mmCIF file of C-alpha atoms in Angstrom:
data_model
loop_
_atom_site.group_PDB
_atom_site.id
_atom_site.type_symbol
_atom_site.label_atom_id
_atom_site.label_comp_id
_atom_site.label_asym_id
_atom_site.label_seq_id
_atom_site.Cartn_x
_atom_site.Cartn_y
_atom_site.Cartn_z
ATOM 1 C CA MET A 95 98.820 115.320 54.745
ATOM 2 C CA ARG A 96 101.199 115.560 51.788
ATOM 3 C CA ILE A 97 98.440 114.351 49.474
ATOM 4 C CA MET A 98 96.006 116.866 50.966
ATOM 5 C CA ALA A 99 98.547 119.576 50.117
ATOM 6 C CA TYR A 100 99.033 118.248 46.563
ATOM 7 C CA ASP A 101 95.293 118.110 45.932
ATOM 8 C CA ALA A 102 94.748 121.562 47.427
ATOM 9 C CA LEU A 103 97.494 123.084 45.266
ATOM 10 C CA SER A 104 95.967 121.467 42.180
ATOM 11 C CA TYR A 105 92.623 123.064 42.965
ATOM 12 C CA CYS A 106 94.306 126.425 43.670
ATOM 13 C CA ARG A 107 96.027 126.376 40.261
ATOM 14 C CA GLN A 108 92.698 125.633 38.587
ATOM 15 C CA PHE A 109 90.986 128.506 40.389
ATOM 16 C CA GLU A 110 93.751 130.904 39.312
ATOM 17 C CA THR A 111 92.957 130.311 35.643
ATOM 18 C CA LEU A 112 89.226 129.613 36.003
ATOM 19 C CA LYS A 113 87.068 131.531 33.529
ATOM 20 C CA PRO A 114 83.471 132.595 34.217
ATOM 21 C CA GLY A 115 81.101 129.681 33.758
ATOM 22 C CA GLU A 116 83.824 127.027 33.945
ATOM 23 C CA LYS A 117 83.860 124.359 36.613
ATOM 24 C CA VAL A 118 86.808 123.009 38.542
ATOM 25 C CA LEU A 119 87.890 119.486 37.553
ATOM 26 C CA PRO A 120 87.978 116.901 40.358
ATOM 27 C CA VAL A 121 91.446 115.816 41.470
ATOM 28 C CA VAL A 122 92.142 112.193 42.448
ATOM 29 C CA THR A 123 95.582 111.137 43.732
ATOM 30 C CA PHE A 124 96.811 107.549 43.961
ATOM 31 C CA VAL A 125 99.714 106.337 46.095
ATOM 32 C CA LEU A 126 101.906 103.734 44.396
ATOM 33 C CA TYR A 127 103.338 101.423 47.034
ATOM 34 C CA PHE A 128 106.506 99.661 45.845
ATOM 35 C CA GLY A 129 107.014 97.494 48.935
ATOM 36 C CA TYR A 130 106.902 93.738 48.395
ATOM 37 C CA ASP A 131 107.999 92.166 51.708
ATOM 38 C CA LYS A 132 104.926 93.385 53.618
ATOM 39 C CA CYS A 133 101.631 95.081 52.869
ATOM 40 C CA TRP A 134 101.059 98.794 53.381
ATOM 41 C CA ASP A 135 100.690 99.263 57.150
ATOM 42 C CA GLY A 136 100.470 103.073 57.327
ATOM 43 C CA PRO A 137 97.316 105.164 57.825
ATOM 44 C CA ARG A 138 94.855 105.347 54.937
ATOM 45 C CA SER A 139 92.892 108.269 56.320
ATOM 46 C CA LEU A 140 93.563 111.440 58.273
ATOM 47 C CA SER A 141 91.474 110.217 61.225
ATOM 48 C CA GLU A 142 93.900 107.269 61.703
ATOM 49 C CA CYS A 143 96.713 109.710 62.468
ATOM 50 C CA PHE A 144 95.208 110.949 65.740
ATOM 51 C CA GLU A 145 92.271 110.592 68.114
ATOM 52 C CA VAL A 146 89.267 112.712 67.162
ATOM 53 C CA PRO A 147 87.260 113.759 70.269
ATOM 54 C CA GLU A 148 83.652 112.585 70.179
ATOM 55 C CA GLN A 149 82.294 116.119 70.403
ATOM 56 C CA LEU A 150 84.298 117.135 67.308
ATOM 57 C CA LYS A 151 83.448 114.131 65.096
ATOM 58 C CA PRO A 152 80.247 115.748 63.653
ATOM 59 C CA PHE A 153 82.375 118.668 62.425
ATOM 60 C CA PHE A 154 85.596 116.851 61.504
ATOM 61 C CA CYS A 155 86.316 116.465 57.769
ATOM 62 C CA ASP A 156 88.175 113.224 57.233
ATOM 63 C CA TYR A 157 90.483 112.692 54.259
ATOM 64 C CA SER A 158 91.262 109.293 52.739
ATOM 65 C CA ILE A 159 94.034 108.157 50.414
ATOM 66 C CA HIS A 160 93.967 105.498 47.701
ATOM 67 C CA VAL A 161 96.924 103.105 47.942
ATOM 68 C CA ILE A 162 97.835 100.776 45.072
ATOM 69 C CA GLU A 163 99.951 97.897 46.375
ATOM 70 C CA LEU A 164 101.687 96.882 43.154
ATOM 71 C CA ALA A 165 103.159 93.616 44.470
ATOM 72 C CA TRP A 166 99.689 92.366 45.478
ATOM 73 C CA LEU A 167 97.796 93.107 42.261
ATOM 74 C CA THR A 168 96.030 90.256 40.471
ATOM 75 C CA ASP A 169 96.796 89.243 36.876
ATOM 76 C CA GLU A 170 93.671 91.082 35.702
ATOM 77 C CA GLU A 171 94.655 94.263 37.539
ATOM 78 C CA ILE A 172 98.234 94.121 36.223
ATOM 79 C CA ASP A 173 96.971 93.617 32.661
ATOM 80 C CA ARG A 174 95.073 96.898 32.922
ATOM 81 C CA LEU A 175 98.350 98.743 33.525
ATOM 82 C CA THR A 176 100.563 99.938 30.685
ATOM 83 C CA GLY A 177 104.206 100.682 29.991
ATOM 84 C CA ASP A 178 106.960 100.300 32.569
ATOM 85 C CA LEU A 179 104.467 100.474 35.454
ATOM 86 C CA LYS A 180 103.016 97.148 34.295
ATOM 87 C CA THR A 181 106.520 95.686 34.143
ATOM 88 C CA LEU A 182 107.318 96.969 37.643
ATOM 89 C CA ALA A 183 104.119 95.472 39.058
ATOM 90 C CA ARG A 184 104.913 92.037 37.617
ATOM 91 C CA CYS A 185 108.500 92.315 38.800
ATOM 92 C CA LEU A 186 107.532 93.295 42.374
ATOM 93 C CA ARG A 187 105.053 90.441 42.576
ATOM 94 C CA SER A 188 107.837 88.063 41.538
ATOM 95 C CA PHE A 189 109.990 89.481 44.347
ATOM 96 C CA ARG A 190 107.162 88.902 46.824
ATOM 97 C CA GLU A 191 106.628 85.320 45.657
ATOM 98 C CA HIS A 192 110.386 84.625 45.274
ATOM 99 C CA ASN A 193 109.673 83.424 41.764
ATOM 100 C CA PHE A 194 112.036 84.432 38.966
ATOM 101 C CA GLU A 195 111.222 81.608 36.581
ATOM 102 C CA ASP A 196 108.586 83.434 34.534
ATOM 103 C CA ASP A 197 109.944 84.634 31.198
ATOM 104 C CA PHE A 198 108.302 88.047 30.864
ATOM 105 C CA ASP A 199 108.464 89.421 27.343
ATOM 106 C CA ASP A 200 107.601 92.938 28.549
ATOM 107 C CA THR A 201 109.830 95.479 26.805
ATOM 108 C CA ILE A 202 111.200 98.149 29.145
ATOM 109 C CA GLU A 203 110.820 101.634 27.699
ATOM 110 C CA HIS A 204 113.177 103.384 30.145
ATOM 111 C CA PRO A 205 115.796 100.777 31.244
ATOM 112 C CA ASP A 206 118.022 103.098 33.288
ATOM 113 C CA ALA A 207 115.110 104.587 35.262
ATOM 114 C CA VAL A 208 113.494 101.168 35.901
ATOM 115 C CA LEU A 209 116.758 99.532 36.993
ATOM 116 C CA ARG A 210 117.618 102.524 39.180
ATOM 117 C CA LEU A 211 114.190 102.304 40.834
ATOM 118 C CA LEU A 212 114.501 98.522 41.371
ATOM 119 C CA GLU A 213 117.933 99.056 42.923
ATOM 120 C CA LYS A 214 116.434 101.622 45.305
ATOM 121 C CA ILE A 215 113.428 99.427 46.169
ATOM 122 C CA THR A 216 115.293 96.164 46.736
ATOM 123 C CA GLY A 217 118.717 97.379 47.863
ATOM 124 C CA GLU A 218 120.184 94.779 45.490
ATOM 125 C CA SER A 219 123.618 95.829 44.200
ATOM 126 C CA SER A 220 123.096 93.522 41.207
ATOM 127 C CA PHE A 221 120.773 96.129 39.655
ATOM 128 C CA LYS A 222 123.630 98.621 39.663
ATOM 129 C CA LYS A 223 125.706 96.169 37.616
ATOM 130 C CA MET A 224 122.739 95.632 35.292
ATOM 131 C CA ARG A 225 122.436 99.381 34.737
ATOM 132 C CA GLN A 226 126.037 99.470 33.540
ATOM 133 C CA THR A 227 125.230 96.667 31.089
ATOM 134 C CA TYR A 228 121.645 97.332 30.007
ATOM 135 C CA SER A 229 120.898 101.039 30.591
ATOM 136 C CA GLU A 230 121.616 101.988 26.969
ATOM 137 C CA LYS A 231 120.176 98.850 25.399
ATOM 138 C CA GLU A 232 117.150 99.212 23.182
ATOM 139 C CA ASN A 233 114.215 96.791 23.455
ATOM 140 C CA LEU A 234 115.431 95.432 26.783
ATOM 141 C CA ARG A 235 113.058 92.720 27.964
ATOM 142 C CA MET A 236 112.232 91.826 31.554
ATOM 143 C CA CYS A 237 113.169 88.180 30.971
ATOM 144 C CA GLU A 238 116.769 89.292 30.345
ATOM 145 C CA ILE A 239 116.862 90.998 33.739
ATOM 146 C CA PHE A 240 115.333 87.938 35.395
ATOM 147 C CA GLU A 241 117.960 85.739 33.766
ATOM 148 C CA ALA A 242 120.700 88.038 35.093
ATOM 149 C CA MET A 243 119.080 87.909 38.542
ATOM 150 C CA ARG A 244 118.888 84.096 38.494
ATOM 151 C CA ASN A 245 122.581 83.907 37.601
ATOM 152 C CA ASN A 246 123.426 86.434 40.316
ATOM 153 C CA TYR A 247 121.461 84.498 42.964
ATOM 154 C CA LYS A 248 123.111 81.255 41.846
ATOM 155 C CA MET A 249 126.521 82.862 42.286
ATOM 156 C CA ILE A 250 125.541 84.260 45.712
ATOM 157 C CA GLY A 251 124.127 80.857 46.696
ATOM 158 C CA LYS A 252 127.327 79.138 45.602
ATOM 159 C CA GLU A 253 129.467 81.580 47.595
ATOM 160 C CA GLU A 254 127.277 81.162 50.676
ATOM 161 C CA GLY A 255 127.380 77.383 50.256
ATOM 162 C CA LEU A 256 131.175 77.426 50.077
ATOM 163 C CA ARG A 257 131.397 79.680 53.128
ATOM 164 C CA GLU A 258 128.969 77.560 55.129
ATOM 165 C CA GLY A 259 130.805 74.429 53.981
ATOM 166 C CA LYS A 260 134.108 75.842 55.203
ATOM 167 C CA GLU A 261 132.569 76.884 58.516
ATOM 168 C CA GLU A 262 130.958 73.463 58.945
ATOM 169 C CA GLY A 263 134.234 71.769 58.044
ATOM 170 C CA LEU A 264 136.086 73.947 60.553
ATOM 171 C CA LYS A 265 133.559 73.098 63.273
ATOM 172 C CA LYS A 266 133.858 69.383 62.536
ATOM 173 C CA GLY A 267 137.630 69.679 62.428
ATOM 174 C CA LEU A 268 137.707 71.478 65.787
ATOM 175 C CA LYS A 269 135.354 68.912 67.282
ATOM 176 C CA LYS A 270 137.444 66.031 65.960
ATOM 177 C CA GLY A 271 140.615 67.736 67.135
ATOM 178 C CA LYS A 272 139.118 68.253 70.581
ATOM 179 C CA GLU A 273 138.062 64.613 70.776
ATOM 180 C CA GLU A 274 141.485 63.437 69.654
ATOM 181 C CA GLY A 275 143.115 65.830 72.116
ATOM 182 C CA LEU A 276 141.008 64.512 74.971
ATOM 183 C CA ARG A 277 141.764 60.945 73.962
ATOM 184 C CA GLU A 278 145.494 61.637 73.699
ATOM 185 C CA GLY A 279 145.394 63.613 76.930
ATOM 186 C CA LYS A 280 143.778 60.730 78.797
ATOM 187 C CA LYS A 281 146.284 58.328 77.303
ATOM 188 C CA GLU A 282 149.204 60.555 78.252
ATOM 189 C CA GLY A 283 147.781 61.117 81.708
ATOM 190 C CA LYS A 284 147.466 57.376 82.221
ATOM 191 C CA ARG A 285 151.052 56.868 81.064
ATOM 192 C CA LEU A 286 152.397 59.583 83.362
ATOM 193 C CA GLY A 287 150.428 58.138 86.247
ATOM 194 C CA LYS A 288 151.984 54.723 85.657
ATOM 195 C CA VAL A 289 155.491 56.234 85.442
ATOM 196 C CA GLU A 290 154.960 58.114 88.700
ATOM 197 C CA GLN A 291 153.771 54.912 90.363
ATOM 198 C CA LEU A 292 156.837 52.933 89.164
ATOM 199 C CA LYS A 293 159.115 55.763 90.251
ATOM 200 C CA THR A 294 157.624 55.793 93.762
ATOM 201 C CA ILE A 295 157.844 51.990 94.178
ATOM 202 C CA THR A 296 161.438 51.938 92.885
ATOM 203 C CA LYS A 297 162.461 54.658 95.331
ATOM 204 C CA ARG A 298 160.962 52.663 98.222
ATOM 205 C CA VAL A 299 162.902 49.504 97.238
ATOM 206 C CA MET A 300 166.113 51.529 96.911
ATOM 207 C CA SER A 301 165.562 53.127 100.314
ATOM 208 C CA LYS A 302 164.538 49.923 102.109
ATOM 209 C CA ASN A 303 167.208 47.624 100.665
ATOM 210 C CA HIS A 304 169.927 50.257 100.202
ATOM 211 C CA ALA A 305 169.993 49.223 96.551
ATOM 212 C CA THR A 306 171.034 51.049 93.418
ATOM 213 C CA LEU A 307 168.502 52.087 90.781
ATOM 214 C CA GLU A 308 169.363 49.147 88.528
ATOM 215 C CA GLU A 309 169.229 46.680 91.439
ATOM 216 C CA ALA A 310 165.834 47.997 92.537
ATOM 217 C CA MET A 311 164.405 47.719 88.998
ATOM 218 C CA SER A 312 165.732 44.152 88.664
ATOM 219 C CA TYR A 313 164.233 43.301 92.059
ATOM 220 C CA LEU A 314 160.837 44.639 90.833
ATOM 221 C CA GLN A 315 161.252 42.669 87.591
ATOM 222 C CA LEU A 316 160.446 45.693 85.418
ATOM 223 C CA SER A 317 160.395 45.342 81.637
ATOM 224 C CA ASP A 318 162.950 47.149 79.497
ATOM 225 C CA THR A 319 160.301 49.734 78.543
ATOM 226 C CA GLU A 320 159.377 50.340 82.183
ATOM 227 C CA LYS A 321 163.063 50.591 83.128
ATOM 228 C CA ASN A 322 163.597 53.289 80.494
ATOM 229 C CA LEU A 323 160.585 55.229 81.786
ATOM 230 C CA VAL A 324 161.878 55.068 85.385
ATOM 231 C CA ARG A 325 165.415 56.053 84.346
ATOM 232 C CA THR A 326 164.006 59.105 82.500
ATOM 233 C CA ALA A 327 161.822 60.036 85.474
ATOM 234 C CA MET A 328 164.682 59.667 87.963
ATOM 235 C CA ALA A 329 167.189 61.599 85.860
#
């Protein structure tokens, strides 16, 4: 509907200055689609925006739009473009294909505007840094931007790798700690169980034979280690 309004206004302006005998020039509008992660999925005609009743279809004037999906253009189609638009098309296709290895020699005529647009399209903060570095540079080539992007992605990849490595190390450390804790816990539990058993038996001997602690432990023939454990438990 916006394009219908643009086209209509263009015709109105022509009619305002039309001289007798002159004809109005046809107006054609193209939509440049800068998306690269998915194809254009919006309506391409007015009739796709709503349901046209069957009885009105013979009288309904449909209106179509022409969408140019820059990231999906072929090499031949891109070569027919000129200036920064050609550079943008090649750049967007590289984004779509996740390929930043091509060394484009395209010279960017308006670096600040192109980098600002790429920042808006991609949401990449790296383009903001590039604008601070390259916006005033003359004869800036696309390969220089790609090189800066490769370095930026390497740095991001390294940071993510370090973070994931730390997280993985922490998980392994927690798992190992848990296993060691369980193992130590079982060992300690077994030891405490043995001490409790010795303590109970010693108390029975003391009660039955009216013996002292040392006499009961000697009667049970406990080792020095076991005697120390019982003494500690009975203290």
